[in-house]
């Protein structure tokens, strides 16, 4: 077979550029490709929203890959079982109400589900700032992760979106930016970032879903970020709350759920 090396380069650059141009204006921009972000992206894309997801790392999946202490299994409870089924993830019953899945299979299934539903996923891109107009989030400021890692002085680019979902996990990076840069008053108990509470699986799981909300006009929080912002407990390697939270964030944007 005759292959031109430069044609391969042209194909990659052309297609990536097309994808990135398409991502410049979206209905929803998801920050973070952990379980909460992937599930939110899936449900929104499935509802025909134009969804773009930015993940800082090379790999999508966030904290799910490592299961608990690198034992690559996750636990899911009854309430979240329909989501494992929705994504075609195989699971086994451990005890009544406790199901286990391979963390690797789950990340792969969530990722494929989101992509096939129509979400555009960009890895190796870090969200480093937000755009705010008239006290509403209107978009994100993005840069290549290696620019950040290399501490290079390279100016970023911007993307515009009607909604942003902060799915950045424990650090709640987008919410933190809004507070730090805008002195924003969040829709939390104190109006500020409440901070995450210590391990308590039962409470943490319920709180993750309850704390999934629009905390600032145009900005929702989901997954671990919801508890970091609103003051919920951490829960260890049980992931049902992350999946349910991602779905709830999507439903809130779609007007299918009330806060
Ligand atoms: C682009 C970014 C940026 C940025 C971060 O940590 P995650 O897996 O988040 P969740 O909420 O989907 O799931 C949380 C879960 O993994 C977890 O940590 C649990 C259950 N912990 C319990 C406990 O007790 O510890 O994924 C967040 C993703 C990561 O992939 C980051 O790389 C990415 O967001 N990210 N992407 N721009 N500025 N910041």
mmCIF file of C-alpha atoms and ligand atoms in Angstrom:
data_model
loop_
_atom_site.group_PDB
_atom_site.id
_atom_site.type_symbol
_atom_site.label_atom_id
_atom_site.label_comp_id
_atom_site.label_asym_id
_atom_site.label_seq_id
_atom_site.Cartn_x
_atom_site.Cartn_y
_atom_site.Cartn_z
ATOM 1 C CA UNK A 1 0.000 0.000 0.000
ATOM 2 C CA UNK A 2 1.296 3.430 -0.925
ATOM 3 C CA UNK A 3 1.133 5.837 2.021
ATOM 4 C CA UNK A 4 2.266 9.445 2.137
ATOM 5 C CA UNK A 5 3.468 10.415 5.601
ATOM 6 C CA UNK A 6 2.505 14.013 5.063
ATOM 7 C CA UNK A 7 -1.064 13.023 4.166
ATOM 8 C CA UNK A 8 -1.400 11.375 7.566
ATOM 9 C CA UNK A 9 -0.298 14.643 9.169
ATOM 10 C CA UNK A 10 -2.721 16.641 7.009
ATOM 11 C CA UNK A 11 -5.590 14.342 7.969
ATOM 12 C CA UNK A 12 -4.921 14.694 11.687
ATOM 13 C CA UNK A 13 -4.477 18.458 11.630
ATOM 14 C CA UNK A 14 -7.518 19.028 9.413
ATOM 15 C CA UNK A 15 -9.852 16.818 11.419
ATOM 16 C CA UNK A 16 -8.702 18.166 14.782
ATOM 17 C CA UNK A 17 -9.093 21.725 13.586
ATOM 18 C CA UNK A 18 -12.625 20.945 12.359
ATOM 19 C CA UNK A 19 -13.507 19.432 15.727
ATOM 20 C CA UNK A 20 -12.057 22.337 17.688
ATOM 21 C CA UNK A 21 -13.784 24.941 15.531
ATOM 22 C CA UNK A 22 -17.076 23.111 16.109
ATOM 23 C CA UNK A 23 -16.393 23.197 19.852
ATOM 24 C CA UNK A 24 -16.007 26.965 19.999
ATOM 25 C CA UNK A 25 -19.722 27.481 20.559
ATOM 26 C CA UNK A 26 -21.675 24.860 22.460
ATOM 27 C CA UNK A 27 -24.788 24.388 24.549
ATOM 28 C CA UNK A 28 -22.866 22.793 27.395
ATOM 29 C CA UNK A 29 -19.162 22.679 28.199
ATOM 30 C CA UNK A 30 -18.211 19.969 30.681
ATOM 31 C CA UNK A 31 -14.956 20.472 32.552
ATOM 32 C CA UNK A 32 -13.405 17.176 33.608
ATOM 33 C CA UNK A 33 -13.784 13.709 32.137
ATOM 34 C CA UNK A 34 -14.261 11.682 35.309
ATOM 35 C CA UNK A 35 -17.402 9.592 35.826
ATOM 36 C CA UNK A 36 -19.655 12.558 36.636
ATOM 37 C CA UNK A 37 -18.548 14.527 33.581
ATOM 38 C CA UNK A 38 -18.872 11.583 31.218
ATOM 39 C CA UNK A 39 -22.372 10.723 32.397
ATOM 40 C CA UNK A 40 -23.510 14.359 32.181
ATOM 41 C CA UNK A 41 -22.063 14.619 28.662
ATOM 42 C CA UNK A 42 -23.830 11.408 27.638
ATOM 43 C CA UNK A 43 -27.310 12.449 28.784
ATOM 44 C CA UNK A 44 -27.012 15.947 27.336
ATOM 45 C CA UNK A 45 -25.678 14.775 23.985
ATOM 46 C CA UNK A 46 -28.374 12.119 23.834
ATOM 47 C CA UNK A 47 -30.916 14.931 24.227
ATOM 48 C CA UNK A 48 -29.374 16.611 21.166
ATOM 49 C CA UNK A 49 -27.473 19.270 23.073
ATOM 50 C CA UNK A 50 -24.157 20.311 21.598
ATOM 51 C CA UNK A 51 -21.721 19.112 24.237
ATOM 52 C CA UNK A 52 -18.005 19.589 24.530
ATOM 53 C CA UNK A 53 -15.889 18.056 27.304
ATOM 54 C CA UNK A 54 -12.381 19.191 28.225
ATOM 55 C CA UNK A 55 -10.090 16.865 30.134
ATOM 56 C CA UNK A 56 -6.744 18.019 31.428
ATOM 57 C CA UNK A 57 -5.060 14.628 31.370
ATOM 58 C CA UNK A 58 -4.065 12.304 28.557
ATOM 59 C CA UNK A 59 -6.654 9.788 29.670
ATOM 60 C CA UNK A 60 -10.343 10.258 30.319
ATOM 61 C CA UNK A 61 -11.764 8.660 33.466
ATOM 62 C CA UNK A 62 -10.495 10.754 36.370
ATOM 63 C CA UNK A 63 -10.339 8.893 39.660
ATOM 64 C CA UNK A 64 -12.268 5.881 38.487
ATOM 65 C CA UNK A 65 -9.414 3.905 36.940
ATOM 66 C CA UNK A 66 -7.773 3.238 40.291
ATOM 67 C CA UNK A 67 -10.868 1.776 42.005
ATOM 68 C CA UNK A 68 -10.045 1.726 45.709
ATOM 69 C CA UNK A 69 -6.358 1.973 46.547
ATOM 70 C CA UNK A 70 -5.491 0.674 43.077
ATOM 71 C CA UNK A 71 -7.703 -2.414 43.380
ATOM 72 C CA UNK A 72 -9.394 -1.703 40.069
ATOM 73 C CA UNK A 73 -12.926 -2.525 41.125
ATOM 74 C CA UNK A 74 -15.684 -0.082 41.950
ATOM 75 C CA UNK A 75 -18.743 -0.463 44.137
ATOM 76 C CA UNK A 76 -22.155 0.787 43.070
ATOM 77 C CA UNK A 77 -25.360 0.754 45.089
ATOM 78 C CA UNK A 78 -28.989 -0.060 44.148
ATOM 79 C CA UNK A 79 -29.972 3.447 43.081
ATOM 80 C CA UNK A 80 -27.224 3.623 40.464
ATOM 81 C CA UNK A 81 -27.641 0.131 39.020
ATOM 82 C CA UNK A 82 -29.853 1.437 36.174
ATOM 83 C CA UNK A 83 -26.925 3.568 35.034
ATOM 84 C CA UNK A 84 -24.548 0.617 34.828
ATOM 85 C CA UNK A 85 -27.231 -1.096 32.746
ATOM 86 C CA UNK A 86 -27.743 2.007 30.583
ATOM 87 C CA UNK A 87 -24.042 1.959 29.653
ATOM 88 C CA UNK A 88 -23.899 -1.827 29.296
ATOM 89 C CA UNK A 89 -21.393 -2.277 32.134
ATOM 90 C CA UNK A 90 -21.237 -5.798 33.531
ATOM 91 C CA UNK A 91 -21.507 -6.137 37.296
ATOM 92 C CA UNK A 92 -21.665 -8.721 40.026
ATOM 93 C CA UNK A 93 -23.640 -8.714 43.253
ATOM 94 C CA UNK A 94 -21.374 -8.767 46.278
ATOM 95 C CA UNK A 95 -24.055 -8.546 48.944
ATOM 96 C CA UNK A 96 -27.592 -7.258 48.696
ATOM 97 C CA UNK A 97 -27.319 -3.595 47.664
ATOM 98 C CA UNK A 98 -23.589 -3.742 46.850
ATOM 99 C CA UNK A 99 -22.559 -4.344 43.253
ATOM 100 C CA UNK A 100 -19.040 -4.420 41.830
ATOM 101 C CA UNK A 101 -17.735 -3.603 38.370
ATOM 102 C CA UNK A 102 -14.342 -3.387 36.749
ATOM 103 C CA UNK A 103 -13.204 0.227 36.906
ATOM 104 C CA UNK A 104 -11.506 -0.196 33.533
ATOM 105 C CA UNK A 105 -14.649 -1.512 31.858
ATOM 106 C CA UNK A 106 -16.733 1.233 33.447
ATOM 107 C CA UNK A 107 -14.485 4.073 32.287
ATOM 108 C CA UNK A 108 -14.372 2.578 28.792
ATOM 109 C CA UNK A 109 -18.154 2.161 28.660
ATOM 110 C CA UNK A 110 -18.902 5.671 29.939
ATOM 111 C CA UNK A 111 -16.434 7.176 27.475
ATOM 112 C CA UNK A 112 -17.791 5.251 24.510
ATOM 113 C CA UNK A 113 -21.339 6.060 25.580
ATOM 114 C CA UNK A 114 -20.639 9.791 25.721
ATOM 115 C CA UNK A 115 -18.794 9.827 22.391
ATOM 116 C CA UNK A 116 -21.420 7.757 20.598
ATOM 117 C CA UNK A 117 -24.169 9.981 21.975
ATOM 118 C CA UNK A 118 -22.409 12.870 20.221
ATOM 119 C CA UNK A 119 -20.297 14.563 22.902
ATOM 120 C CA UNK A 120 -16.967 15.959 21.641
ATOM 121 C CA UNK A 121 -14.174 15.042 23.999
ATOM 122 C CA UNK A 122 -10.865 16.882 24.067
ATOM 123 C CA UNK A 123 -8.105 15.470 26.230
ATOM 124 C CA UNK A 124 -4.863 17.248 27.126
ATOM 125 C CA UNK A 125 -6.701 20.579 27.378
ATOM 126 C CA UNK A 126 -6.883 22.404 30.710
ATOM 127 C CA UNK A 127 -9.493 24.943 31.631
ATOM 128 C CA UNK A 128 -7.510 27.763 33.165
ATOM 129 C CA UNK A 129 -10.098 30.508 33.470
ATOM 130 C CA UNK A 130 -13.749 31.383 32.912
ATOM 131 C CA UNK A 131 -15.558 34.047 30.939
ATOM 132 C CA UNK A 132 -18.165 36.010 32.875
ATOM 133 C CA UNK A 133 -20.549 38.573 31.367
ATOM 134 C CA UNK A 134 -23.304 40.305 33.358
ATOM 135 C CA UNK A 135 -22.811 37.962 36.296
ATOM 136 C CA UNK A 136 -23.215 34.808 34.228
ATOM 137 C CA UNK A 137 -20.680 32.268 33.067
ATOM 138 C CA UNK A 138 -20.545 32.485 29.297
ATOM 139 C CA UNK A 139 -17.581 30.311 28.486
ATOM 140 C CA UNK A 140 -14.174 28.910 29.299
ATOM 141 C CA UNK A 141 -10.571 29.804 28.762
ATOM 142 C CA UNK A 142 -8.550 26.819 27.589
ATOM 143 C CA UNK A 143 -4.933 25.955 27.012
ATOM 144 C CA UNK A 144 -2.840 22.879 26.271
ATOM 145 C CA UNK A 145 -1.991 21.004 29.449
ATOM 146 C CA UNK A 146 1.715 20.827 28.485
ATOM 147 C CA UNK A 147 1.759 24.641 28.493
ATOM 148 C CA UNK A 148 0.650 24.529 32.113
ATOM 149 C CA UNK A 149 3.017 21.683 33.023
ATOM 150 C CA UNK A 150 5.947 23.396 31.299
ATOM 151 C CA UNK A 151 5.080 26.726 32.912
ATOM 152 C CA UNK A 152 5.263 28.246 29.446
ATOM 153 C CA UNK A 153 3.990 31.746 28.885
ATOM 154 C CA UNK A 154 1.490 31.005 26.108
ATOM 155 C CA UNK A 155 -1.814 32.847 25.928
ATOM 156 C CA UNK A 156 -4.962 30.703 25.882
ATOM 157 C CA UNK A 157 -8.036 30.563 23.631
ATOM 158 C CA UNK A 158 -11.695 30.848 24.573
ATOM 159 C CA UNK A 159 -14.829 28.808 23.993
ATOM 160 C CA UNK A 160 -18.377 30.014 24.445
ATOM 161 C CA UNK A 161 -21.106 27.951 26.067
ATOM 162 C CA UNK A 162 -24.612 28.493 27.392
ATOM 163 C CA UNK A 163 -23.845 26.275 30.412
ATOM 164 C CA UNK A 164 -20.693 25.008 32.084
ATOM 165 C CA UNK A 165 -20.590 21.988 34.401
ATOM 166 C CA UNK A 166 -17.716 21.810 36.852
ATOM 167 C CA UNK A 167 -16.862 18.097 37.060
ATOM 168 C CA UNK A 168 -13.258 18.587 38.158
ATOM 169 C CA UNK A 169 -13.518 16.413 41.267
ATOM 170 C CA UNK A 170 -12.055 17.231 44.676
ATOM 171 C CA UNK A 171 -10.539 20.549 43.553
ATOM 172 C CA UNK A 172 -13.742 22.042 42.128
ATOM 173 C CA UNK A 173 -11.518 24.112 39.898
ATOM 174 C CA UNK A 174 -14.096 26.114 37.979
ATOM 175 C CA UNK A 175 -16.116 27.065 41.052
ATOM 176 C CA UNK A 176 -12.881 28.090 42.779
ATOM 177 C CA UNK A 177 -11.971 30.322 39.825
ATOM 178 C CA UNK A 178 -15.327 32.059 39.940
ATOM 179 C CA UNK A 179 -14.933 32.784 43.647
ATOM 180 C CA UNK A 180 -11.289 33.812 43.415
ATOM 181 C CA UNK A 181 -11.586 35.992 40.333
ATOM 182 C CA UNK A 182 -15.093 37.410 40.703
ATOM 183 C CA UNK A 183 -15.600 37.279 44.459
ATOM 184 C CA UNK A 184 -18.782 35.497 43.437
ATOM 185 C CA UNK A 185 -21.419 34.577 45.990
ATOM 186 C CA UNK A 186 -22.295 30.952 45.323
ATOM 187 C CA UNK A 187 -25.630 29.254 45.924
ATOM 188 C CA UNK A 188 -24.269 27.378 48.918
ATOM 189 C CA UNK A 189 -25.106 27.586 52.618
ATOM 190 C CA UNK A 190 -22.561 30.342 53.310
ATOM 191 C CA UNK A 191 -22.293 31.720 49.789
ATOM 192 C CA UNK A 192 -18.683 30.543 49.719
ATOM 193 C CA UNK A 193 -16.864 27.282 48.986
ATOM 194 C CA UNK A 194 -17.824 25.041 51.898
ATOM 195 C CA UNK A 195 -15.063 22.460 51.467
ATOM 196 C CA UNK A 196 -15.235 18.694 51.519
ATOM 197 C CA UNK A 197 -15.999 16.790 54.741
ATOM 198 C CA UNK A 198 -14.294 13.535 55.853
ATOM 199 C CA UNK A 199 -15.162 10.019 54.725
ATOM 200 C CA UNK A 200 -18.744 8.841 55.291
ATOM 201 C CA UNK A 201 -19.994 6.851 52.318
ATOM 202 C CA UNK A 202 -23.726 6.904 53.094
ATOM 203 C CA UNK A 203 -23.876 10.640 53.674
ATOM 204 C CA UNK A 204 -21.397 11.501 50.931
ATOM 205 C CA UNK A 205 -23.324 9.589 48.299
ATOM 206 C CA UNK A 206 -26.646 11.216 49.116
ATOM 207 C CA UNK A 207 -25.041 14.639 49.342
ATOM 208 C CA UNK A 208 -23.306 14.352 45.961
ATOM 209 C CA UNK A 209 -26.652 14.088 44.251
ATOM 210 C CA UNK A 210 -28.380 16.663 46.463
ATOM 211 C CA UNK A 211 -25.514 19.134 45.982
ATOM 212 C CA UNK A 212 -25.648 18.866 42.199
ATOM 213 C CA UNK A 213 -26.993 22.269 41.264
ATOM 214 C CA UNK A 214 -26.451 25.574 39.531
ATOM 215 C CA UNK A 215 -24.189 27.378 41.991
ATOM 216 C CA UNK A 216 -23.737 30.500 39.912
ATOM 217 C CA UNK A 217 -25.702 31.583 36.846
ATOM 218 C CA UNK A 218 -24.649 29.295 34.017
ATOM 219 C CA UNK A 219 -22.381 27.156 36.217
ATOM 220 C CA UNK A 220 -23.421 23.786 37.632
ATOM 221 C CA UNK A 221 -21.353 21.500 39.833
ATOM 222 C CA UNK A 222 -21.505 17.709 39.683
ATOM 223 C CA UNK A 223 -19.701 14.729 41.154
ATOM 224 C CA UNK A 224 -17.062 15.194 43.823
ATOM 225 C CA UNK A 225 -16.908 18.889 42.959
ATOM 226 C CA UNK A 226 -20.513 19.254 44.169
ATOM 227 C CA UNK A 227 -19.501 18.060 47.632
ATOM 228 C CA UNK A 228 -16.317 20.112 47.631
ATOM 229 C CA UNK A 229 -18.345 23.225 46.854
ATOM 230 C CA UNK A 230 -21.388 22.551 49.022
ATOM 231 C CA UNK A 231 -19.738 20.796 51.981
ATOM 232 C CA UNK A 232 -20.532 17.096 51.548
ATOM 233 C CA UNK A 233 -18.618 14.122 52.890
ATOM 234 C CA UNK A 234 -16.220 12.140 50.737
ATOM 235 C CA UNK A 235 -17.298 8.575 50.139
ATOM 236 C CA UNK A 236 -14.317 6.509 48.996
ATOM 237 C CA UNK A 237 -14.513 4.100 46.075
ATOM 238 C CA UNK A 238 -18.284 3.875 45.723
ATOM 239 C CA UNK A 239 -19.238 5.513 42.454
ATOM 240 C CA UNK A 240 -23.042 5.434 42.230
ATOM 241 C CA UNK A 241 -23.291 9.005 43.475
ATOM 242 C CA UNK A 242 -20.939 10.232 40.744
ATOM 243 C CA UNK A 243 -23.049 8.592 38.042
ATOM 244 C CA UNK A 244 -26.337 9.829 39.501
ATOM 245 C CA UNK A 245 -24.917 13.317 39.958
ATOM 246 C CA UNK A 246 -23.819 13.503 36.319
ATOM 247 C CA UNK A 247 -27.291 12.473 35.232
ATOM 248 C CA UNK A 248 -28.881 15.014 37.552
ATOM 249 C CA UNK A 249 -26.735 17.846 36.183
ATOM 250 C CA UNK A 250 -27.898 16.932 32.684
ATOM 251 C CA UNK A 251 -31.520 16.764 33.804
ATOM 252 C CA UNK A 252 -31.304 20.163 35.494
ATOM 253 C CA UNK A 253 -30.055 21.731 32.262
ATOM 254 C CA UNK A 254 -32.702 19.898 30.260
ATOM 255 C CA UNK A 255 -35.376 21.168 32.658
ATOM 256 C CA UNK A 256 -36.268 17.619 33.709
ATOM 257 C CA UNK A 257 -35.380 18.083 37.385
ATOM 258 C CA UNK A 258 -36.017 20.778 39.966
ATOM 259 C CA UNK A 259 -33.280 21.919 42.326
HETATM 260 C C1 LIG B 1 -9.756 20.161 32.579
HETATM 261 C C2 LIG B 1 -9.716 19.094 34.616
HETATM 262 C C3 LIG B 1 -9.383 20.295 35.260
HETATM 263 C C4 LIG B 1 -9.240 21.466 34.463
HETATM 264 C C5 LIG B 1 -9.490 18.755 36.758
HETATM 265 O O1 LIG B 1 -11.832 13.401 39.962
HETATM 266 P P1 LIG B 1 -12.809 12.920 38.961
HETATM 267 O O2 LIG B 1 -12.922 11.465 38.768
HETATM 268 O O3 LIG B 1 -14.231 13.577 39.316
HETATM 269 P P2 LIG B 1 -15.693 12.961 39.507
HETATM 270 O O4 LIG B 1 -16.432 13.923 40.322
HETATM 271 O O5 LIG B 1 -16.274 12.593 38.204
HETATM 272 O O6 LIG B 1 -15.468 11.618 40.319
HETATM 273 C C6 LIG B 1 -14.898 11.670 41.565
HETATM 274 C C7 LIG B 1 -14.242 10.326 41.888
HETATM 275 O O7 LIG B 1 -13.291 9.981 40.908
HETATM 276 C C8 LIG B 1 -13.579 10.453 43.224
HETATM 277 O O8 LIG B 1 -12.537 11.114 43.284
HETATM 278 C C9 LIG B 1 -14.178 9.883 44.385
HETATM 279 C C10 LIG B 1 -15.431 9.087 44.311
HETATM 280 N N1 LIG B 1 -13.588 10.094 45.525
HETATM 281 C C11 LIG B 1 -14.041 9.713 46.799
HETATM 282 C C12 LIG B 1 -13.001 9.967 47.855
HETATM 283 O O9 LIG B 1 -13.347 9.743 49.029
HETATM 284 O O10 LIG B 1 -11.866 10.367 47.532
HETATM 285 O O11 LIG B 1 -12.483 13.551 37.559
HETATM 286 C C13 LIG B 1 -12.187 14.914 37.442
HETATM 287 C C14 LIG B 1 -11.478 15.130 36.135
HETATM 288 C C15 LIG B 1 -10.061 14.558 36.153
HETATM 289 O O12 LIG B 1 -9.900 13.694 35.067
HETATM 290 C C16 LIG B 1 -9.178 15.777 36.036
HETATM 291 O O13 LIG B 1 -7.996 15.559 35.314
HETATM 292 C C17 LIG B 1 -10.087 16.765 35.347
HETATM 293 O O14 LIG B 1 -11.356 16.521 35.917
HETATM 294 N N2 LIG B 1 -9.761 18.168 35.584
HETATM 295 N N3 LIG B 1 -9.908 19.026 33.302
HETATM 296 N N4 LIG B 1 -9.434 21.364 33.126
HETATM 297 N N5 LIG B 1 -8.925 22.644 35.009
HETATM 298 N N6 LIG B 1 -9.247 20.053 36.591
#
